[in-house]
Short mmCIF file of C-alpha atoms in Angstrom, two decimals:
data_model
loop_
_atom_site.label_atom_id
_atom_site.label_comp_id
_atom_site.label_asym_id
_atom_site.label_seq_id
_atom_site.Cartn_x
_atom_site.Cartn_y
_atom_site.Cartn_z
CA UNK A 23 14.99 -14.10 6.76
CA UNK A 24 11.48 -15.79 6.32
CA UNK A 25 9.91 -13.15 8.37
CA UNK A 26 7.21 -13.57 10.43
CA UNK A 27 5.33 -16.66 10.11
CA UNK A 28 1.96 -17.66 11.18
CA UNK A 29 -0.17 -20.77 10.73
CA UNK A 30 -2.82 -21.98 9.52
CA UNK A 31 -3.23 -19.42 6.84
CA UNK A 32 -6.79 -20.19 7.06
CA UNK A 33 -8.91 -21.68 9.71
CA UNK A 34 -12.67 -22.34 9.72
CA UNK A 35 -14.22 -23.78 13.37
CA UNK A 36 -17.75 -24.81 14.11
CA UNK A 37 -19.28 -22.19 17.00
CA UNK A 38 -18.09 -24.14 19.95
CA UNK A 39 -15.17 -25.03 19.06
CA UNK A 40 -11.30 -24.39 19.59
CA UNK A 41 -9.13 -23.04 17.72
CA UNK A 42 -5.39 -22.29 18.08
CA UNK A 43 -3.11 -20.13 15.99
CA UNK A 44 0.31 -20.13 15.96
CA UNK A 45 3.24 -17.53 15.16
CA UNK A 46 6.92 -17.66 14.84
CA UNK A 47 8.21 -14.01 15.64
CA UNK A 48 11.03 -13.45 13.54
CA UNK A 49 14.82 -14.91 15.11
CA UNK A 50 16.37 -12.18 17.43
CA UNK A 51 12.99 -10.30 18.21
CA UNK A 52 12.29 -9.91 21.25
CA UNK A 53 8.94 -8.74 21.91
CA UNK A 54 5.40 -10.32 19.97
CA UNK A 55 2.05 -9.00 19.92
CA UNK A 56 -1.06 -9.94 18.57
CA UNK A 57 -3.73 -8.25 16.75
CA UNK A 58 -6.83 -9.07 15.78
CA UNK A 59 -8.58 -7.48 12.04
CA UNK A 60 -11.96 -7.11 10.99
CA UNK A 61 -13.86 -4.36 8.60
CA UNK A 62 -15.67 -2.50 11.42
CA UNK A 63 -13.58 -2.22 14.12
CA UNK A 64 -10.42 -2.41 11.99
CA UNK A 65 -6.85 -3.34 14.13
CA UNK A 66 -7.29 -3.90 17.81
CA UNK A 67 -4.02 -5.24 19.93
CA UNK A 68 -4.64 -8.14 21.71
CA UNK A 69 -2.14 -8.82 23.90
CA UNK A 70 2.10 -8.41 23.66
CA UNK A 71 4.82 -10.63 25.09
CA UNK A 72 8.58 -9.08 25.68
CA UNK A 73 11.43 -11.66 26.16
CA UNK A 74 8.50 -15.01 26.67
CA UNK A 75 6.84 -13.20 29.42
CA UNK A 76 3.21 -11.81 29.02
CA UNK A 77 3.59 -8.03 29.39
CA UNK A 78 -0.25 -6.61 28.97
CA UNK A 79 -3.44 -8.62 28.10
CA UNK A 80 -5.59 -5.71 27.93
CA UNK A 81 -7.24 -6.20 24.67
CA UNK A 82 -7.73 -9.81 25.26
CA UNK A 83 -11.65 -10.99 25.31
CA UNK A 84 -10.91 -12.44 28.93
CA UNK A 85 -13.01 -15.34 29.34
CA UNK A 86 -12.43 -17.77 26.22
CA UNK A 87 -9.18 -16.28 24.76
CA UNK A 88 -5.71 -17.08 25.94
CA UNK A 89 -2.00 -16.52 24.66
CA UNK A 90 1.11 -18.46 25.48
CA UNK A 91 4.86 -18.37 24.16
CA UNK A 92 6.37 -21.33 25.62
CA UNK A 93 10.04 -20.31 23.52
CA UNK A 94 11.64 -17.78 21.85
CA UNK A 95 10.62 -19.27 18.79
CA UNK A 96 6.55 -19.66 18.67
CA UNK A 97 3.44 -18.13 20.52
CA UNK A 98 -0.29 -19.35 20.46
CA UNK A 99 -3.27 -17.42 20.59
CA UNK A 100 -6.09 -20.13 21.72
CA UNK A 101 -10.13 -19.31 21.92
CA UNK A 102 -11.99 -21.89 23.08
CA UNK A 103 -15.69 -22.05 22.37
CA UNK A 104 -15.37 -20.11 19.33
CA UNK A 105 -18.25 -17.60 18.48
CA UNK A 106 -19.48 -16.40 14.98
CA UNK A 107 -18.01 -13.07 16.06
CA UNK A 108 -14.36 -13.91 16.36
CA UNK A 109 -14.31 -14.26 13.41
CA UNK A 110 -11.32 -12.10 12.00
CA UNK A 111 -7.66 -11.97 10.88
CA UNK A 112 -5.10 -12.61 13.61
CA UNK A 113 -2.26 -10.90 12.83
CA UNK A 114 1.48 -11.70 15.05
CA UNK A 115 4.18 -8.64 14.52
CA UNK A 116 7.73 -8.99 16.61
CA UNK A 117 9.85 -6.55 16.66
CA UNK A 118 13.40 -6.34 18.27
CA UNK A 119 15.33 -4.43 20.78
CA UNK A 120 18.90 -2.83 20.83
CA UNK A 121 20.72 -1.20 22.47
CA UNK A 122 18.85 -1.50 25.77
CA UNK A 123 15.72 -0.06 23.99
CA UNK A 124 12.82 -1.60 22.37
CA UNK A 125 11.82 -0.34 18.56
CA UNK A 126 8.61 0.83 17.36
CA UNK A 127 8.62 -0.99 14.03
CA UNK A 128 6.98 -3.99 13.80
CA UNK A 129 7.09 -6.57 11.41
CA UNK A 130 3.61 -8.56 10.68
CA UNK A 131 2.94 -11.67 9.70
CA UNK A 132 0.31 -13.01 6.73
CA UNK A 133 -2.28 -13.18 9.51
CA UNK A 134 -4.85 -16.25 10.31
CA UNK A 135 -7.74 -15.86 8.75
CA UNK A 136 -10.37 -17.03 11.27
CA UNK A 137 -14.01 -18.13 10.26
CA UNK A 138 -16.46 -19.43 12.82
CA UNK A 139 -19.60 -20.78 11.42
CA UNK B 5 -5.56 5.18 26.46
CA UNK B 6 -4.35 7.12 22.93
CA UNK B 7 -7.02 6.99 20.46
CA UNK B 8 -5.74 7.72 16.40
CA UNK B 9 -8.58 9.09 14.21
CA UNK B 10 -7.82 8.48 10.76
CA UNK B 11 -10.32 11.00 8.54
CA UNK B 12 -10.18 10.12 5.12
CA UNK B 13 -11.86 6.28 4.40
CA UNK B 14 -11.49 6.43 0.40
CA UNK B 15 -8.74 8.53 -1.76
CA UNK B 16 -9.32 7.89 -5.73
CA UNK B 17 -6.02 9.72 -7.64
CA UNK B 18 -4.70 9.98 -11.35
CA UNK B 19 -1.67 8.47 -11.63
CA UNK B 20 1.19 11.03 -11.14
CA UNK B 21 -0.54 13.32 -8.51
CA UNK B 22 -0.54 13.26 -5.07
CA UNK B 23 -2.60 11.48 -1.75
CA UNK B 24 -2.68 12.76 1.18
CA UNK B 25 -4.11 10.97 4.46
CA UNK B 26 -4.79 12.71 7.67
CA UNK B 27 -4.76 11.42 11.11
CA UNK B 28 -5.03 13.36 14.39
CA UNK B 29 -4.07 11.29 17.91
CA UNK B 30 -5.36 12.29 21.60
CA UNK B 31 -2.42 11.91 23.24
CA UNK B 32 0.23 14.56 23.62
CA UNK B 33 2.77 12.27 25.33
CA UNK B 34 2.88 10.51 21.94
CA UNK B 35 5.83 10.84 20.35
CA UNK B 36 5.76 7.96 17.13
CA UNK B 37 4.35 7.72 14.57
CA UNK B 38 4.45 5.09 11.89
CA UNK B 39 2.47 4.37 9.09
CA UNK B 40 1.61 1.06 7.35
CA UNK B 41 0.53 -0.42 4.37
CA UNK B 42 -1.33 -3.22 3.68
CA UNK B 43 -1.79 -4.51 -0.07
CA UNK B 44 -4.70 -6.53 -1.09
CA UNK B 45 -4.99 -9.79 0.35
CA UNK B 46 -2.02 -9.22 2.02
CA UNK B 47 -0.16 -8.59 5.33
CA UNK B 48 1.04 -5.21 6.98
CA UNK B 49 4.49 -3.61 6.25
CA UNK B 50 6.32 -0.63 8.13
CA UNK B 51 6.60 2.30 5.17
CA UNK B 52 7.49 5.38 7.10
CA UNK B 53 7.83 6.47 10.66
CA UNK B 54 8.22 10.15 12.07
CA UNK B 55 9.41 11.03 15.67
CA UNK B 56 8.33 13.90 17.74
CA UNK B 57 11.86 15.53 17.69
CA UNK B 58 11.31 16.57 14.09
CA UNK B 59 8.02 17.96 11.98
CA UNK B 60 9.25 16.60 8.71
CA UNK B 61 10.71 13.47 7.47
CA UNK B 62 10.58 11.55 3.39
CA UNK B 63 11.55 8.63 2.13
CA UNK B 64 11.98 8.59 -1.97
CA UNK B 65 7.62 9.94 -3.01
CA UNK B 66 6.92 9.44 0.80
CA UNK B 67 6.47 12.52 2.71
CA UNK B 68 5.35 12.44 6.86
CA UNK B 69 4.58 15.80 8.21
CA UNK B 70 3.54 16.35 12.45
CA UNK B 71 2.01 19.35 13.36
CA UNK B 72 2.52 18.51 17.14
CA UNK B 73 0.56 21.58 18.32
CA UNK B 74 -2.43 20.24 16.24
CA UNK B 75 -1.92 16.63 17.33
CA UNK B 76 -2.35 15.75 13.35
CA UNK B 77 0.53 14.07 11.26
CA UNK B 78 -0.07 13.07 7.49
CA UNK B 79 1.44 11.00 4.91
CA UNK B 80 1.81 12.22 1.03
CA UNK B 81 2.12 10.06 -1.57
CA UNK B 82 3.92 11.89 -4.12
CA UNK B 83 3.81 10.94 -8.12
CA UNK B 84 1.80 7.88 -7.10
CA UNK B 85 1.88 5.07 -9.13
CA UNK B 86 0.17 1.94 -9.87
CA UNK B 87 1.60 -0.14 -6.87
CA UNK B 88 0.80 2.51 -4.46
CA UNK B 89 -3.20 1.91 -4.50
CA UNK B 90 -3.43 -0.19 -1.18
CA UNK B 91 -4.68 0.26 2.26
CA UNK B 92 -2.78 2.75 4.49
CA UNK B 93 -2.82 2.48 8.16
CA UNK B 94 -1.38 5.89 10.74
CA UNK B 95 -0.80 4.51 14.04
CA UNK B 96 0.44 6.14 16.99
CA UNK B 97 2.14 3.68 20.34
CA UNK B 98 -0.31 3.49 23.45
CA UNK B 99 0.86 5.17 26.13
CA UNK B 100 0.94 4.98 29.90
CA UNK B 101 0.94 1.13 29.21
CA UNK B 102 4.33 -0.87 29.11
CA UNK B 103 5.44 -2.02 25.96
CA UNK B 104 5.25 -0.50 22.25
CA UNK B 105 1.96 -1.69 21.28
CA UNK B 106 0.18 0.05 18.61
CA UNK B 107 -3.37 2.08 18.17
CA UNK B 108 -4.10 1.97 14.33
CA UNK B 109 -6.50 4.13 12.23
CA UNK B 110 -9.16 2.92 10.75
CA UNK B 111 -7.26 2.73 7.33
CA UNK B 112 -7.32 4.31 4.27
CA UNK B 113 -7.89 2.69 0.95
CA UNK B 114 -6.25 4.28 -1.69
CA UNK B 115 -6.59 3.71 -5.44
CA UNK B 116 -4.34 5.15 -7.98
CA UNK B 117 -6.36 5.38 -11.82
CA UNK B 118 -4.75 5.08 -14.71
#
């Protein structure tokens, strides 16, 4: 079990830019989520997926960011026109269901670190 | 939305006593709560969860108490060692929203002396 994986490790964009990160929930979870990581405002969910289909956006910045998970296998967070303060780790957890109910652990990947110059 | 306050920033221990973090949630529909770790340079893991049917719950030098009537639940790190200094994390789910997605604390960074 490889656990979560998420590429790049590391990612520095001009401001303006795109940038797209990727994560590979681990096989059998159902549900992914996003977070994003930074010293002052610490871990803030971004957005959540259950079985591929997008379950709450809430804590997505709504105008430049966007997620997808075209398979069971990967998701993509995307921000276009990247701004000095995105900057941050974006961290993918899945975590599975049985039994007809969904668990509360989550298991997190290494996390994209995002710089935006 | 459920907001998790998480009260201590820094906890500096000798090696063989005890930390102890605090959080206190808003929420009294909550009934999770899981703490995580995070080691330097490092990703999150799951260390020990607690659910509302029970005020008590340890796992080897990990101890999770809930005081439900206080809305507060704590972790102790018993005999700490070395590998315990690391950045701990109380989170509690968000409810009245679909799904299990987390509120986290602020974090606690925790260093163990020699």
């Amino acid at each position: 079990n490889a656990g979560v994986i998420q590429t790049p490790r590391h990612k520095v964009t001009g401001k303006g830019q795109e940038a797209t990160l990727w994560c590979e929930p681990i096989s059998g979870h159902s549900a992914v989520f996003w977070y994003r990581q930074t010293i002052v405002q610490g871990l803030e969910f971004l957005t959540y997926f259950r079985n591929q289909a997008p379950i709450d956006d809430s804590g997505m910045p709504k105008e430049r960011f966007s997620a997808q998970m075209p398979n069971q296998s990967h998701s993509t967070l995307k921000i276009q026109s990247t701004q000095p303060q995105d900057s941050a780790v974006y961290l993918c957890a899945s975590s599975f269901r049985t039994g007809g109910r969904s668990s509360y652990e989550q298991y997190f990947g290494p996390g994209t670190r995002l710089t935006v110059l | 939305g459920e907001k998790v306050e998480q009260h201590e920033s820094t906890l500096s221990v000798r090696e063989g006593d005890s930390a102890v973090i605090n959080c206190t949630y808003t929420d009294t529909a909550s009934s999770y709560f899981p703490w995580y770790k995070q080691e330097a340079g490092k990703s999150l893991h799951f260390v020990i969860d607690i659910r509302s049917n029970v005020d008590r719950k340890q796992s080897q030098r990990l101890i999770v108490l809930l005081d439900k009537k206080a809305k507060r639940f704590s972790l102790h790190i018993t005999a700490t060692q070395p590998e315990d200094s690391a950045i701990y994390f109380c989170a509690a789910p968000m409810t009245n929203s679909a799904g299990n997605k987390l509120t986290f604390g602020i974090g606690t960074r925790v260093l163990v002396r020699p």
